[in-house]
Short mmCIF file of C-alpha atoms and ligand atoms in Angstrom, two decimals:
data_model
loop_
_atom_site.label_atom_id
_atom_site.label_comp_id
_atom_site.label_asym_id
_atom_site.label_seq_id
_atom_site.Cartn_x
_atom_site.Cartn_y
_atom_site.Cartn_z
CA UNK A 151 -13.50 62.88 31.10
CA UNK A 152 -11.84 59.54 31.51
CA UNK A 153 -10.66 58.37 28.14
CA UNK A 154 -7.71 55.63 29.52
CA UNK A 155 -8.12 52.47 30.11
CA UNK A 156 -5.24 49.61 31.66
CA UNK A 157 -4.97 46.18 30.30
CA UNK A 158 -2.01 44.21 32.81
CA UNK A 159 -2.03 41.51 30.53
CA UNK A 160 1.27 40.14 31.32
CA UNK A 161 0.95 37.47 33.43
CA UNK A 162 1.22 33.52 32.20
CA UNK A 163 -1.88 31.82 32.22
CA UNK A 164 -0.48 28.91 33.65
CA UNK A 165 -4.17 27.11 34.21
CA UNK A 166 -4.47 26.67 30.77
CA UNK A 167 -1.54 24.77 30.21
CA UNK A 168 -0.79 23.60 27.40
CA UNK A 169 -3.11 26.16 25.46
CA UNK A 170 -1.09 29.10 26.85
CA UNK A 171 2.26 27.57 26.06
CA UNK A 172 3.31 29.91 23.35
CA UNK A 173 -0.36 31.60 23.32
CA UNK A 174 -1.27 34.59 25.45
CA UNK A 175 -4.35 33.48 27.41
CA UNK A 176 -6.11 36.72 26.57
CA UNK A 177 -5.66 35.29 22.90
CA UNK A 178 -8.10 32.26 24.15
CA UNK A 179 -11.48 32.34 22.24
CA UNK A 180 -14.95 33.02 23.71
CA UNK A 181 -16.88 31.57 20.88
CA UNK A 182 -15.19 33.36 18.25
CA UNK A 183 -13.70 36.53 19.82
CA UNK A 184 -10.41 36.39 21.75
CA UNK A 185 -11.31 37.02 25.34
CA UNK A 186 -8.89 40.32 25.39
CA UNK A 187 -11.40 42.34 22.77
CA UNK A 188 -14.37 41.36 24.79
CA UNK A 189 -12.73 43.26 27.25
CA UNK A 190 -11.56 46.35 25.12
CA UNK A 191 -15.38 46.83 23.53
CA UNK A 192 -16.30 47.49 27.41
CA UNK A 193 -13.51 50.22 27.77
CA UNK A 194 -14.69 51.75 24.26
CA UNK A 195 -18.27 51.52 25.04
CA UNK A 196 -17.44 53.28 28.17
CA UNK A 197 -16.07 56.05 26.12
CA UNK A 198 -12.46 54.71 27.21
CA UNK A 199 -10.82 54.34 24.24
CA UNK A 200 -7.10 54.69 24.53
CA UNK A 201 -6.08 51.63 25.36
CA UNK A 202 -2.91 50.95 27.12
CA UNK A 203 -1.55 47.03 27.43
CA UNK A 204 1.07 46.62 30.23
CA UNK A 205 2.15 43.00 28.43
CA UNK A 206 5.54 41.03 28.74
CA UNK A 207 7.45 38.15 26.87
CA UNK A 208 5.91 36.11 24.56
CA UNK A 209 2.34 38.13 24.31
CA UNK A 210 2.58 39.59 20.90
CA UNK A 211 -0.14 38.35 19.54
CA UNK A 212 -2.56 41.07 21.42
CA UNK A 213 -0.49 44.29 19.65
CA UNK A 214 -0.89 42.30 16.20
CA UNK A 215 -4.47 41.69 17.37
CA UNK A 216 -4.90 45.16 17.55
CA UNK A 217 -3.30 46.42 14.07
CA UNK A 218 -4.17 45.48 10.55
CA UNK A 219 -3.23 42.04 8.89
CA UNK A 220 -2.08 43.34 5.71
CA UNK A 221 -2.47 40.07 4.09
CA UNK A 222 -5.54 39.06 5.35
CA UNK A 223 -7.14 41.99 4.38
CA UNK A 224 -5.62 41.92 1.03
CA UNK A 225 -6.98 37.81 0.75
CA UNK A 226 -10.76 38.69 2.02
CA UNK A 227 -11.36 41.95 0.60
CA UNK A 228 -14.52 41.94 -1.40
CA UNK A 229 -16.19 38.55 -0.12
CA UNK A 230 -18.46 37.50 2.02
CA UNK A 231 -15.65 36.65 4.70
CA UNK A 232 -15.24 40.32 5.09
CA UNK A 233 -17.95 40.80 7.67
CA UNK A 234 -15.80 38.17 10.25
CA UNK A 235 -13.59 41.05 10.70
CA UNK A 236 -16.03 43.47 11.00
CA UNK A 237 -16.19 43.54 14.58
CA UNK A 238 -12.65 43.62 14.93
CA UNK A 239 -12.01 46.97 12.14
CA UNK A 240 -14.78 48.59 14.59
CA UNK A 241 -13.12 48.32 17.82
CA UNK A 242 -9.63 49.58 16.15
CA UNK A 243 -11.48 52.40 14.45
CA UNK A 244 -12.83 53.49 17.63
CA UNK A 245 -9.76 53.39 19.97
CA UNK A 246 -6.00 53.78 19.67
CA UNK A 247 -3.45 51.12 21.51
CA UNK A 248 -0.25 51.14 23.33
CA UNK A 249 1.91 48.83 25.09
CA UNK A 250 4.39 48.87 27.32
CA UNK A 251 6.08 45.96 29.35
CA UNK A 252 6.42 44.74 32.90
CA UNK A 253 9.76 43.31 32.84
CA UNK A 254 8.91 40.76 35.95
CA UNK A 255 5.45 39.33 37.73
CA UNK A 256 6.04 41.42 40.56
CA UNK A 257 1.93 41.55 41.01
CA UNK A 258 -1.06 43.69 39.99
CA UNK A 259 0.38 46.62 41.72
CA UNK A 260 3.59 46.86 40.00
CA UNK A 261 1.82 45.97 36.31
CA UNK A 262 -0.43 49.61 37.18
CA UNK A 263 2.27 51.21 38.23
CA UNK A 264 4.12 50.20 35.02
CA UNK A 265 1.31 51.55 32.81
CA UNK A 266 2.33 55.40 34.67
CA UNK A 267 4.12 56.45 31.69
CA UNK A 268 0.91 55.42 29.26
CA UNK A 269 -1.50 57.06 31.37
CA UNK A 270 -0.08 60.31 32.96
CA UNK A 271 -2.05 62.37 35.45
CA UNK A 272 -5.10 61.53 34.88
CA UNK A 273 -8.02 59.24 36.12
CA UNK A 274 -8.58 55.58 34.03
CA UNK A 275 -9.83 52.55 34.14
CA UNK A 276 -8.42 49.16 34.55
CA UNK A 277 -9.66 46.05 32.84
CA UNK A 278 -8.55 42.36 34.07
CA UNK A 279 -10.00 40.75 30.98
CA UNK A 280 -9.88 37.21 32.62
CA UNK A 281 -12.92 38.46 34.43
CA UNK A 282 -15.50 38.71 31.48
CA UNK A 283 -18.50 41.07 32.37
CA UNK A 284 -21.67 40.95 30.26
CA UNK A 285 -24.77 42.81 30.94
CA UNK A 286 -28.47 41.95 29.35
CA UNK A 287 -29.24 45.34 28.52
CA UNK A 288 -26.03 46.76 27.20
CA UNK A 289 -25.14 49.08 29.81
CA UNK A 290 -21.54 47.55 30.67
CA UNK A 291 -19.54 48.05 34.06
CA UNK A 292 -17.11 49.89 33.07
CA UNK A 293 -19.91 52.69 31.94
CA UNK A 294 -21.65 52.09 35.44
CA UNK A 295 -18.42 52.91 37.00
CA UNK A 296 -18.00 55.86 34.84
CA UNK A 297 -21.17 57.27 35.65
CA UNK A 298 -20.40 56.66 39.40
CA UNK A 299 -17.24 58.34 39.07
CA UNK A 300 -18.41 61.27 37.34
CA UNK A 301 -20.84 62.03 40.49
CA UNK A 302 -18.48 60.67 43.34
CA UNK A 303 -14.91 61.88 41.86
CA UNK A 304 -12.94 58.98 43.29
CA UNK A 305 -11.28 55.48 42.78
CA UNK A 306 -14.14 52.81 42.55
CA UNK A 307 -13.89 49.11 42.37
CA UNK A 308 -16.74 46.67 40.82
CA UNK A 309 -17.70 44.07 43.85
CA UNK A 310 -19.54 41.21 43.90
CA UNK A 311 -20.96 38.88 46.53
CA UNK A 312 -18.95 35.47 46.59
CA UNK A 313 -19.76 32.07 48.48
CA UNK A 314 -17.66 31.70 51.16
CA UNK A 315 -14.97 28.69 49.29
CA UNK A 316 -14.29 31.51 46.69
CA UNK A 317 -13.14 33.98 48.90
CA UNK A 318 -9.43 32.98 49.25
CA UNK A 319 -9.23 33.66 45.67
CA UNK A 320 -10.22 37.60 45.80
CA UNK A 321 -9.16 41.32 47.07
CA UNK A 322 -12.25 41.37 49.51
CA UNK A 323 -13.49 44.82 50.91
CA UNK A 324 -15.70 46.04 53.47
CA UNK A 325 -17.84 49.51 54.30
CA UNK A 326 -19.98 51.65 55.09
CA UNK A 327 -22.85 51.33 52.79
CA UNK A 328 -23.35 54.82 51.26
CA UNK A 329 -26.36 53.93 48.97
CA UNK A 330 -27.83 50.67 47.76
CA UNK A 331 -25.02 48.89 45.98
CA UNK A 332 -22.76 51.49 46.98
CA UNK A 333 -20.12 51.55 49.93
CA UNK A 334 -17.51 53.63 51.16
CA UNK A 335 -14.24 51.30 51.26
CA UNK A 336 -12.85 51.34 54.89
CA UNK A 337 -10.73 47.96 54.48
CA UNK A 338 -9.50 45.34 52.19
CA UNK A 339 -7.60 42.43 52.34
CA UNK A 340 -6.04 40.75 49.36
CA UNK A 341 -7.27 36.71 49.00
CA UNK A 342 -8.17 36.54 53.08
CA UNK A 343 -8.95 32.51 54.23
CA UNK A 344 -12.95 32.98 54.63
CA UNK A 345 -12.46 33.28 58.43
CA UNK A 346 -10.61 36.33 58.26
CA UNK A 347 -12.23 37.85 55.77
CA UNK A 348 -14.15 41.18 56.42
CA UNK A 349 -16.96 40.44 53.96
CA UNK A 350 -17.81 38.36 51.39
CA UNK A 351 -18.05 41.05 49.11
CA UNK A 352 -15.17 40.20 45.94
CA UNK A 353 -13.27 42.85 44.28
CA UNK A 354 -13.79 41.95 40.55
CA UNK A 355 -11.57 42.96 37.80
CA UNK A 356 -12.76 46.69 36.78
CA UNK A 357 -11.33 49.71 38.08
CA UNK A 358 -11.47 53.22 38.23
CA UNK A 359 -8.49 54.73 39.63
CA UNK A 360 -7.28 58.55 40.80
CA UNK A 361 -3.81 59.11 39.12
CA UNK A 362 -2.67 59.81 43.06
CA UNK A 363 -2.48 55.69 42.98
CA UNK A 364 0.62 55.54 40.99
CA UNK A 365 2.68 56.94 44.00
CA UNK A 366 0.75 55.32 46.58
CA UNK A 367 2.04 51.72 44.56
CA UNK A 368 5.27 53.24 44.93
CA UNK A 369 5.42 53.28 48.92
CA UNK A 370 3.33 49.75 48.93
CA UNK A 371 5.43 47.41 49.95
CA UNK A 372 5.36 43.82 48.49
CA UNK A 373 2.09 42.08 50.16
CA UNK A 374 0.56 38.77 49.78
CA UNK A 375 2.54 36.17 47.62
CA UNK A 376 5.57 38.73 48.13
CA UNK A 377 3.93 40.59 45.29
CA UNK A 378 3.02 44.28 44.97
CA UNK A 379 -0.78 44.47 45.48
CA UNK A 380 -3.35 46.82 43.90
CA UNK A 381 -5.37 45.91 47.08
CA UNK A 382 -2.92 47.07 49.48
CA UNK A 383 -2.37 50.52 47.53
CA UNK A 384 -6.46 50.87 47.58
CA UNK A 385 -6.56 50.38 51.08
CA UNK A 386 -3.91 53.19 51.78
CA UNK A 387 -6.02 55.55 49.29
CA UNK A 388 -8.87 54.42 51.27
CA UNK A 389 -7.82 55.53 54.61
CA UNK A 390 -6.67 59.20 53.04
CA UNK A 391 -9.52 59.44 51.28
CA UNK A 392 -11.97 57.64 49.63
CA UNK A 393 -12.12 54.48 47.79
CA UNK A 394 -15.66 53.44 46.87
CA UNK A 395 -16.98 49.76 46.28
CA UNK A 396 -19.63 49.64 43.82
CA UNK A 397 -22.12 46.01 43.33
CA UNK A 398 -22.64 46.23 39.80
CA UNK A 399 -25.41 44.71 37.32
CA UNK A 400 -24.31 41.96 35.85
CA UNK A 401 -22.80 38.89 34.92
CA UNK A 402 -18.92 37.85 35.85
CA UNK A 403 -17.48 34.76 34.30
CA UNK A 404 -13.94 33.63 35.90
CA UNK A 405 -11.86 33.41 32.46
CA UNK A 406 -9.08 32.42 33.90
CA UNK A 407 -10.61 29.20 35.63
CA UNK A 408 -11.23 26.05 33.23
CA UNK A 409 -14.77 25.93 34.43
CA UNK A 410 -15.80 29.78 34.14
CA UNK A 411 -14.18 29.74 31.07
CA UNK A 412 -16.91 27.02 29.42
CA UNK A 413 -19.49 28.61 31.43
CA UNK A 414 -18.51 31.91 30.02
CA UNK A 415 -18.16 30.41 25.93
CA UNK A 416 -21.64 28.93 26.73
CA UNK A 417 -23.58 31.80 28.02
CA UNK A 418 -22.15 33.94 24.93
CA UNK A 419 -22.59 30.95 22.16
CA UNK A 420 -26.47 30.86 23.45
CA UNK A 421 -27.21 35.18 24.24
CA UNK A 422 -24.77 37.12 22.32
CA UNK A 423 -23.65 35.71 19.49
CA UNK A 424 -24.58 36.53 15.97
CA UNK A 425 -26.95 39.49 17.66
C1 LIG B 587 -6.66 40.13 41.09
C2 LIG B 587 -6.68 41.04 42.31
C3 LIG B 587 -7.80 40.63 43.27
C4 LIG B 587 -9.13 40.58 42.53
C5 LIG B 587 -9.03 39.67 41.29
C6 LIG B 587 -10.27 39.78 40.45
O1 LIG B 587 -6.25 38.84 41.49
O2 LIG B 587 -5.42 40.99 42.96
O3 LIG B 587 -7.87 41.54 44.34
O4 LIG B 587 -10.14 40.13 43.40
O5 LIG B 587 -7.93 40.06 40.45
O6 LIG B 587 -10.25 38.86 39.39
P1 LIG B 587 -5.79 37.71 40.44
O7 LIG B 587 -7.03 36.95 40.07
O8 LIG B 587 -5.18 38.41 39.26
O9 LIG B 587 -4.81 36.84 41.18
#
């Protein structure tokens, strides 16, 4: 029933300087898997598998990431080497890929509503792949969320409790808690100081969004940091109808953060990889 799923993967990465000086920061390894397709395997697994990148200047590297490397192929085929790429030839078996481009960082908002054309009028899912998810047992977010939507029929956002110093750096919500884990959205603030913050519950980066959103982005006017928040547009779809908040199982490592990064290539060198 939902089979899109958003990448916004335009923006510059500028905390890894110098890595991301000519390298998209989605390109950044996790062990030995570019953080992006980490990302993408969630989608898929989710049963989200056309996969639409809203990317910019100097990211190429994701839509060759995504295709075949004729002359790798061509070198490897037949030796051992092959089975590095197997995990890679599975996730581009599985989904399709298309891009599009967000001419300027005019915020999350704008990089959705860019994606319009790519997803059309139907529900999806969005994917900030700086925000790696892993679960123990397999089950990932994104197919929580899609299981929540499928009963509830409404945008959702993944939320997670924050201590209180993190809280400038997230969308936070608050609401009425419809089931355990589960609220009913009745506000949200994009990166509050802690003291005006309504909870200290974190929007983290997975989505499920009602196609309605794309014209809600449209009338949102620029918000915090004079960009065009997804926040701000949630809150509006909250107030006409219902946006839910959903605490999901699992772990979140901050990708886009030096330190989450390491904790992130650590957890994965030690629990996931080569299983
Ligand atoms: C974005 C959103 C924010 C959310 C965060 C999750 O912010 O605007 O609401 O909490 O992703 O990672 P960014 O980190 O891209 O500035």
């Amino acid at each position: 029933m939902i089979r899109k799923c958003l990448f916004p993967v335009a923006g510059y990465g500028t905390r890894f300087l110098p890595a991301t000086k000519s390298m998209p920061k989605e390109m950044l390894p996790v062990v030995n898997k570019p953080l992006v397709q980490y990302g993408v395997e969630e989608a898929i697994e989710a049963g989200l598998d056309e996969i639409g990148f809203v990317t910019g200047r100097g990211k190429r590297a994701i839509a060759d990431h995504f295709d075949v490397s004729y002359e790798l192929e061509h070198q490897i085929a037949g030796t051992s080497k092959e089975e590095y790429l197997s995990s890679i030839r599975n996730v581009m078996a599985k989904g399709s890929f298309s891009f599009t481009r967000q001419p300027s960082m005019a915020g999350l908002g704008d990089a959705i509503l860019q994606g319009r054309r790519l997803i059309g009028d139907e529900p999806f899912g969005v994917v900030l792949s700086d925000d790696l998810c892993v679960t123990e047992d397999g089950d990932g977010v994104l197919s929580q969320m899609v299981r929540l939507y499928k009963q509830f029929r409404c945008s959702i956002v993944a939320v997670q409790e924050v201590p209180e110093e993190d809280i400038h750096k997230f969308g936070v919500i608050a609401g009425e808690q419809i089931k355990t884990g589960l609220y009913q959205v009745n506000d949200m603030v994009e990166k509050p100081e802690a003291k005006d913050a309504p909870s200290n519950l974190a929007i983290i980066g997975r989505y499920i969004l009602t196609p309605d959103i794309f014209t809600i982005i449209e009338n949102t006017p620029p918000g915090k940091n004079n960009e065009v928040q997804l926040t701000d547009a949630l809150l509006s779809q909250a107030k006409d109808g219902c946006v839910l908040a959903y605490k999901f199982k699992g772990k979140r490592f901050d990708c886009g953060s030096v330190s989450g990064f390491v904790d992130a290539t650590n957890y994965v060198y030690e629990n996931l990889y080569g299983k």
